[in-house]
Amino acid sequence: MRNTQPTSATQSWTTTMSSLGTAYARVRAQTRELCRPLAVEDYVVQSMPDASPVKWHLAHTTWFFEQFLLKPGLADYRVFDASYDYLFNSYYDAVGPRHPRAERGLLTRPTVEEIVAYREHVDEHMQRLINRAGRDAQLDARIELGLNHEQQHQELMLTDLKHAFAANPLRPAYRAGAPRGLGSPTPLLWQHYPGGLQEIGATADGFCYDNELPRHRVHLEPYELASRLVTNGEFLEFVRSGGYATPSLWLADGFAYAQAQGWSRPLYWSTDLDALFTLAGMGALDPAEPVCHVSYYEADAYARWAGARLPTEAEWESAARLHALDGNLLESGALQPVAAPGRAALEPGPQQFFGDVWEWTSSAYSAYPGYRPAAGALGEYNGKFMVNQIVLRGGSCATPRSHLRASYRNFFYPQQRWQFMGLRLARSAAQ
Amino acid sequence: MRNTQPTSATQSWTTTMSSLGTAYARVRAQTRELCRPLAVEDYVVQSMPDASPVKWHLAHTTWFFEQFLLKPGLADYRVFDASYDYLFNSYYDAVGPRHPRAERGLLTRPTVEEIVAYREHVDEHMQRLINRAGRDAQLDARIELGLNHEQQHQELMLTDLKHAFAANPLRPAYRAGAPRGLGSPTPLLWQHYPGGLQEIGATADGFCYDNELPRHRVHLEPYELASRLVTNGEFLEFVRSGGYATPSLWLADGFAYAQAQGWSRPLYWSTDLDALFTLAGMGALDPAEPVCHVSYYEADAYARWAGARLPTEAEWESAARLHALDGNLLESGALQPVAAPGRAALEPGPQQFFGDVWEWTSSAYSAYPGYRPAAGALGEYNGKFMVNQIVLRGGSCATPRSHLRASYRNFFYPQQRWQFMGLRLARSAAQ
Amino acid sequence: MRNTQPTSATQSWTTTMSSLGTAYARVRAQTRELCRPLAVEDYVVQSMPDASPVKWHLAHTTWFFEQFLLKPGLADYRVFDASYDYLFNSYYDAVGPRHPRAERGLLTRPTVEEIVAYREHVDEHMQRLINRAGRDAQLDARIELGLNHEQQHQELMLTDLKHAFAANPLRPAYRAGAPRGLGSPTPLLWQHYPGGLQEIGATADGFCYDNELPRHRVHLEPYELASRLVTNGEFLEFVRSGGYATPSLWLADGFAYAQAQGWSRPLYWSTDLDALFTLAGMGALDPAEPVCHVSYYEADAYARWAGARLPTEAEWESAARLHALDGNLLESGALQPVAAPGRAALEPGPQQFFGDVWEWTSSAYSAYPGYRPAAGALGEYNGKFMVNQIVLRGGSCATPRSHLRASYRNFFYPQQRWQFMGLRLARSAAQ
Amino acid sequence: MRNTQPTSATQSWTTTMSSLGTAYARVRAQTRELCRPLAVEDYVVQSMPDASPVKWHLAHTTWFFEQFLLKPGLADYRVFDASYDYLFNSYYDAVGPRHPRAERGLLTRPTVEEIVAYREHVDEHMQRLINRAGRDAQLDARIELGLNHEQQHQELMLTDLKHAFAANPLRPAYRAGAPRGLGSPTPLLWQHYPGGLQEIGATADGFCYDNELPRHRVHLEPYELASRLVTNGEFLEFVRSGGYATPSLWLADGFAYAQAQGWSRPLYWSTDLDALFTLAGMGALDPAEPVCHVSYYEADAYARWAGARLPTEAEWESAARLHALDGNLLESGALQPVAAPGRAALEPGPQQFFGDVWEWTSSAYSAYPGYRPAAGALGEYNGKFMVNQIVLRGGSCATPRSHLRASYRNFFYPQQRWQFMGLRLARSAAQ
């Protein structure tokens, strides 16, 4: 799960925040801040097995610190509630049995108030642990892992809430949004990349998950990437031209799945194709905004329809690392992808590599050559999911800035689409 | 849904309460009273499609008055929220489309607070309607129906809550219970009934549902009924003797269902057969208490194992109407069946006809000869469910006293067991 | 399974056939005769779990004689193949484990030829048993049961074959049919029955299944029955008037089931409502023919649409026993219901009580008062199915004449419709 | 689907067979030969949706020639039966609608005899087409594709038959097998490969499928491969040490799937782990034989348990192309993997690259850089399956010799195991 150089692991955090204690406090406060607009009832529901209740996210991220830091690291620590190991373990078989994932939404107790108390209890002890003399690098690395873990769940809380609100015929808003434009999209340009022997994977200068390692060489043929994300307007053309009913555009599994589900448009689009559901409630469909909430199957079909393809993750990373890590991330407050800004003649380069939407690649999620999962229960963090899933890159409008990097590998099943997911086109270059 | 003699319909209520307005206030207050022990989170969940969230019960019973009384009856009435017709219609096709039953637990909004406001809004207008000059008998009958409807949902709220709490590994208690005894059961005696041409169905002296009409004649062969309900201790013998693994004791559908579900004991019994879950939390299994939370399939298998059978609903009603409507009902506060009291030599008669547990009969739920459902949407109240279900009789520890009568026909699917359901043995008399 | 008067049990057979040996030979030959039009491939498939392959029917009926007659009755009998107990036991738990019902169509072996050899082996030994001196009445009764059992399967073979052929886009014909008329239906008249205390159930003068006993009294209110079956033309009106899309006409379970299945017409009707699939292949929809292959749900909805209801089984039997047991049965060779003949002015009575289609009643299949299943494994023949099913009466165009009587109770689940099933209307008489 | 150099495409066939006409005759005869041991009943069944009836394989491979060769290529060709396009199209959306895959086993008609006639009809016309003057290279390439297609189905016929026979409690044998040894396995050695920039994909000297193109460069880190396949004996150790119950050895999806299916051993192994089902019936479990009928999930878990991993397809191909294409293929007649022969001191090299079992790689099935599917319907042959599947390499004991090459990419879902599937271990080399 993490870099093999633990001494350097906290560098990214210590660079941007004055200390690990501050970092801890900021990330945990960010989680609470995201809950501010919620009614108590909003914390309870689970709108599908893939999603979790907000209450569960709050407790699970806290349990992570209790289980992996406080229990092994604080000699006199007493667990807040012994039953929470069972209730709030997500998938760590090495820790023990756990409440079935699909039944997380049945738990009315512990109440939100009790979970807030749990968080405060753990926070207090975590600060003690952090401030303790003799803290070691491995402990620091685990704390950093726990903070990254919590940031992942910040994004999931928002996407799970969005899904739950969308399941409600009242279409409640999480919070009012900034006015969204209805601009015209920036033209799509093709950017050439020469390929050849490239290095991908995490570099040694900061935190990373174990699945980004080891950094290694890949050989790439010359390729081209679109200068921006595919837009709602472009995807609408695909929809209107009958894309969802044309099997030749789809992977066989994708077409079968889309038909079985009755899909005819991206998730959260209205039936009449002129509105979509956002965390600010229903809004107009902006043709210039990046298309969002499409599955891999839909992204792949769109690319084929457009005479292109999706990039591999190596192609994407080789291109993205040339750009500053900047964009419409959680900190922008938009909580919705936004249109690529119009470009001056002097800025012909690619846009939107980071933020807005996670970009589907064509790469199945698998181990890098020489990959070694972390020892113990934390080895379950990433490695055991390396089948049946597809890599996405670049972060979204719900990803915290400090959580992201060019080598970051997100992964979801090809049929999933409730995350902020979209796509950028690629094509092989003429040789 | 109701008696054809509307003028007499409210008689039962006016006998026990001073007026319909008072009755209305009391029933509605009873519902709120039942919610007193709950946290906000407890109102939201739906632990299976058969159950509903407490919040939904509160709103649906209110919607019933709004839809069937205030809208047609109060000229200037303005609906509280137009979207509630969709959200809180249960199954009235004639009223319009509705939120899917299995998704009632996904609705975090409207909040509990909003639904309480809805109840107050409707209560205020209902009192206006009740107090209005010129109220007619049909209106009164509908109000009485609405109150009976709400009482049905009071029982469902408790059984749905029990199911949700039981799904939580923390096994929370709804409220502390009175100490339960661990006595020895009263001996089971057989009571003879001569049968012959009998009349069953509702009599003209009070409210009834349409499915209790018309009162009509049936011919019964001589039969015998057990003097009390089957107890936990007796059922435990069935379990321990391998009853759940012996197909010859079961209906074929019942055995297949029990095997597919992995049933090996009544719902809410602990694995080691010495404890059970109640609304007061986990407690010891009292061998003298009536067995509860068994399906029709289990009740039928037990009866066959015991060399007996279940009574028909006509047999049950013919016997029960000879007894006073009294027993362990909602008003006792036990919220759990209790052991039949030991009998003095002077009281040799049958016990427990009313309250404790609904008693499974062997009768499929069907129309009485000459049955006519009510006109309009309210005709959907009972008639359209007359297939695949089995009649239960006698009320339970969660049934309000004023809601019950000897002719009352409750009905559930043969595999359902989350209601307070048990059984009394019957056998055909030697002729 | 059978009458308690074993000495009289074979009377019906000896009346129509010279001896039990002859009866045995005739029934067994009839089964083979029904297979004559088949290709080897036709014996193998199982088009749904409710159906069985022809090969399985041939073997199971033979196994019945081997298991219940030859093994206990013929001292030196050696079983043909020990594995057949597992393969061809249908549902007798007391006999032992068995091949899963839904996987009967996976068995390519034993081949048809081997099963024919099995039949011959058993036939030879059965004739020895029948001819043996000292045969007793109980044995005779079991043989008669075995023959009735085989006749039941003759009908099932035809309906299962019809279902399998209908699943084939080539729509093969079982055999060429007689030309079918396209006449106009006889007018529907209402026949009055006074009701009162009636006796129903099997009389003592011949074979019957145990579920027809004991004969007993029921009280009936006055009622009326339609003089003939509901026709295709009448049902077509229901279809065209939107009957399948009108929930108020349906039982709630029925509407939900029909919607989930996408039903919009009877089984085997063509999409454009002008043709239907028969055992002679596709043919024109004759408006005068009785409607066939409707489920209980559809029959019930049609009756409600028509302002009537279905008869109870007691009403049906009380009326039918007044008529001669005659009609369009297996012996007619039509294998399809036929229009009621036009009536002369002198024949105003009801028609089609026997043959054409099994008539759905409104009665759930349950035990008669005092019912006692047979002892041992044969007690599983009927009793364990007495839940969730509905009684049908009167036989069909695929029922052998000698198999039927007025007290005969057939039973199927309310959603099943692959048997020759139809309906006759009933209504309560004005009093 | 094929090489872009059509003139060279038939070279491999013309090298080994005197002409395309002879090749055609030989492949088609091979198919019939494989059917020789079957009873008519064996042609009909479909034991799971993944499998197809033999009858369907016979017809579909014939339809392929009719659809893609005779219809476009033979001006006066008349189709044998117009309905066969619907019945025997497998998955070509561009050709038109088709019979649902899961219902192939419901078709009793056309009979085997009719399908044999269909084959003869098409064979006759194909020979006319082949012998015709003016035949072009594109036509030849399509014929060769059709023959390779038929060879694929020869293997599927055998694995589908094996599955169907295994579903029969009688466990019939396809044909008697040669005596199988119970030897001790050859020791497992590790062979080093230096990696670096390698070329993989089909070379220009013969037929290949489109998914093997274009040949391209990949960069490999140094790696090691086991000198032989994993054996039954080795896998038995994994089973006995609790491998199936240890989640830490498995991919999360794999463990969940195995648990849901109740897997505790490879497909076709007996419960007591000492026998297995083969095409020759039940036989002893030979510890030296390659383990077979394991899914990707099981292969991956075994490799992790053994402290190794599966090879990538590039690693496998780079190693395998160094070896002669020889091994236990269809022509050996074994129809079962056999133990690796003991090795003389002079033969230290790797064994079993070709034949015995398809070897699971760790590579998700995806497009090679620059991949272009064939134009038209035949473009559906491979490309639309490039998601959710895993590549297997090397052929099996049911693969015809002339069908295989080092660049051949087979692919199945990670949970499938009814093919002859096994594994070879790999590990990354110390650098």
PDB file of C-alpha atoms in Angstrom, chain B residues 140-218:
ATOM      1  CA  ASP B 140     -68.350   8.893   9.721  1.00  0.00           C
ATOM      2  CA  ALA B 141     -67.896   5.393   8.408  1.00  0.00           C
ATOM      3  CA  ARG B 142     -64.861   6.438   6.416  1.00  0.00           C
ATOM      4  CA  ILE B 143     -63.352   8.151   9.431  1.00  0.00           C
ATOM      5  CA  GLU B 144     -63.863   5.000  11.410  1.00  0.00           C
ATOM      6  CA  LEU B 145     -62.230   3.043   8.609  1.00  0.00           C
ATOM      7  CA  GLY B 146     -59.302   5.453   8.684  1.00  0.00           C
ATOM      8  CA  LEU B 147     -58.919   4.941  12.414  1.00  0.00           C
ATOM      9  CA  ASN B 148     -59.011   1.171  12.061  1.00  0.00           C
ATOM     10  CA  HIS B 149     -56.502   1.508   9.272  1.00  0.00           C
ATOM     11  CA  GLU B 150     -54.211   3.481  11.546  1.00  0.00           C
ATOM     12  CA  GLN B 151     -54.575   0.854  14.261  1.00  0.00           C
ATOM     13  CA  GLN B 152     -53.501  -1.834  11.807  1.00  0.00           C
ATOM     14  CA  HIS B 153     -50.424   0.228  11.113  1.00  0.00           C
ATOM     15  CA  GLN B 154     -49.727   0.631  14.832  1.00  0.00           C
ATOM     16  CA  GLU B 155     -49.251  -3.127  14.984  1.00  0.00           C
ATOM     17  CA  LEU B 156     -47.189  -3.124  11.786  1.00  0.00           C
ATOM     18  CA  MET B 157     -44.948  -0.351  13.118  1.00  0.00           C
ATOM     19  CA  LEU B 158     -44.083  -2.520  16.091  1.00  0.00           C
ATOM     20  CA  THR B 159     -43.460  -5.695  14.077  1.00  0.00           C
ATOM     21  CA  ASP B 160     -41.473  -3.802  11.442  1.00  0.00           C
ATOM     22  CA  LEU B 161     -39.375  -2.139  14.142  1.00  0.00           C
ATOM     23  CA  LYS B 162     -38.788  -5.492  15.787  1.00  0.00           C
ATOM     24  CA  HIS B 163     -37.564  -6.884  12.490  1.00  0.00           C
ATOM     25  CA  ALA B 164     -35.236  -3.945  11.908  1.00  0.00           C
ATOM     26  CA  PHE B 165     -33.815  -4.082  15.422  1.00  0.00           C
ATOM     27  CA  ALA B 166     -33.279  -7.827  15.058  1.00  0.00           C
ATOM     28  CA  ALA B 167     -31.275  -7.187  11.882  1.00  0.00           C
ATOM     29  CA  ASN B 168     -28.852  -5.092  13.907  1.00  0.00           C
ATOM     30  CA  PRO B 169     -26.052  -7.088  15.552  1.00  0.00           C
ATOM     31  CA  LEU B 170     -26.357  -4.746  18.538  1.00  0.00           C
ATOM     32  CA  ARG B 171     -29.900  -6.051  19.142  1.00  0.00           C
ATOM     33  CA  PRO B 172     -31.231  -2.761  20.461  1.00  0.00           C
ATOM     34  CA  ALA B 173     -34.335  -2.771  22.645  1.00  0.00           C
ATOM     35  CA  TYR B 174     -37.411  -0.771  21.704  1.00  0.00           C
ATOM     36  CA  ARG B 175     -38.103  -0.300  25.356  1.00  0.00           C
ATOM     37  CA  ALA B 176     -37.415  -2.133  28.582  1.00  0.00           C
ATOM     38  CA  GLY B 177     -39.904  -4.904  29.232  1.00  0.00           C
ATOM     39  CA  ALA B 178     -41.592  -6.131  32.346  1.00  0.00           C
ATOM     40  CA  PRO B 179     -39.811  -9.117  33.893  1.00  0.00           C
ATOM     41  CA  ARG B 180     -40.973 -12.247  32.085  1.00  0.00           C
ATOM     42  CA  GLY B 181     -41.686 -15.394  33.998  1.00  0.00           C
ATOM     43  CA  LEU B 182     -40.282 -18.815  33.280  1.00  0.00           C
ATOM     44  CA  GLY B 183     -43.254 -20.753  34.511  1.00  0.00           C
ATOM     45  CA  SER B 184     -44.580 -24.133  33.611  1.00  0.00           C
ATOM     46  CA  PRO B 185     -47.364 -24.150  31.069  1.00  0.00           C
ATOM     47  CA  THR B 186     -50.972 -24.879  31.821  1.00  0.00           C
ATOM     48  CA  PRO B 187     -51.881 -28.390  30.655  1.00  0.00           C
ATOM     49  CA  LEU B 188     -53.422 -28.623  27.202  1.00  0.00           C
ATOM     50  CA  LEU B 189     -57.023 -29.851  27.242  1.00  0.00           C
ATOM     51  CA  TRP B 190     -59.286 -30.585  24.298  1.00  0.00           C
ATOM     52  CA  GLN B 191     -62.590 -28.771  24.060  1.00  0.00           C
ATOM     53  CA  HIS B 192     -65.389 -30.348  22.029  1.00  0.00           C
ATOM     54  CA  TYR B 193     -67.575 -28.397  19.578  1.00  0.00           C
ATOM     55  CA  PRO B 194     -70.541 -30.109  17.947  1.00  0.00           C
ATOM     56  CA  GLY B 195     -70.400 -28.252  14.635  1.00  0.00           C
ATOM     57  CA  GLY B 196     -73.487 -28.365  12.409  1.00  0.00           C
ATOM     58  CA  LEU B 197     -74.882 -25.400  10.539  1.00  0.00           C
ATOM     59  CA  GLN B 198     -73.176 -22.302  11.940  1.00  0.00           C
ATOM     60  CA  GLU B 199     -73.206 -18.618  11.110  1.00  0.00           C
ATOM     61  CA  ILE B 200     -69.951 -16.768  10.734  1.00  0.00           C
ATOM     62  CA  GLY B 201     -69.031 -13.271   9.669  1.00  0.00           C
ATOM     63  CA  ALA B 202     -69.569  -9.869  11.161  1.00  0.00           C
ATOM     64  CA  THR B 203     -72.753  -9.049  12.987  1.00  0.00           C
ATOM     65  CA  ALA B 204     -74.494  -5.745  12.501  1.00  0.00           C
ATOM     66  CA  ASP B 205     -73.527  -4.122  15.774  1.00  0.00           C
ATOM     67  CA  GLY B 206     -70.324  -2.289  14.961  1.00  0.00           C
ATOM     68  CA  PHE B 207     -67.555  -1.597  12.569  1.00  0.00           C
ATOM     69  CA  CYS B 208     -66.126  -4.346  10.388  1.00  0.00           C
ATOM     70  CA  TYR B 209     -64.087  -4.680   7.226  1.00  0.00           C
ATOM     71  CA  ASP B 210     -65.813  -5.698   4.030  1.00  0.00           C
ATOM     72  CA  ASN B 211     -64.079  -9.079   4.031  1.00  0.00           C
ATOM     73  CA  GLU B 212     -66.057 -10.117   7.151  1.00  0.00           C
ATOM     74  CA  LEU B 213     -69.300  -9.865   5.213  1.00  0.00           C
ATOM     75  CA  PRO B 214     -71.784 -11.128   4.467  1.00  0.00           C
ATOM     76  CA  ARG B 215     -72.538 -13.108   7.556  1.00  0.00           C
ATOM     77  CA  HIS B 216     -73.417 -16.535   6.223  1.00  0.00           C
ATOM     78  CA  ARG B 217     -73.987 -20.169   7.078  1.00  0.00           C
ATOM     79  CA  VAL B 218     -71.356 -22.904   6.949  1.00  0.00           C
TER      80      VAL B 218
END
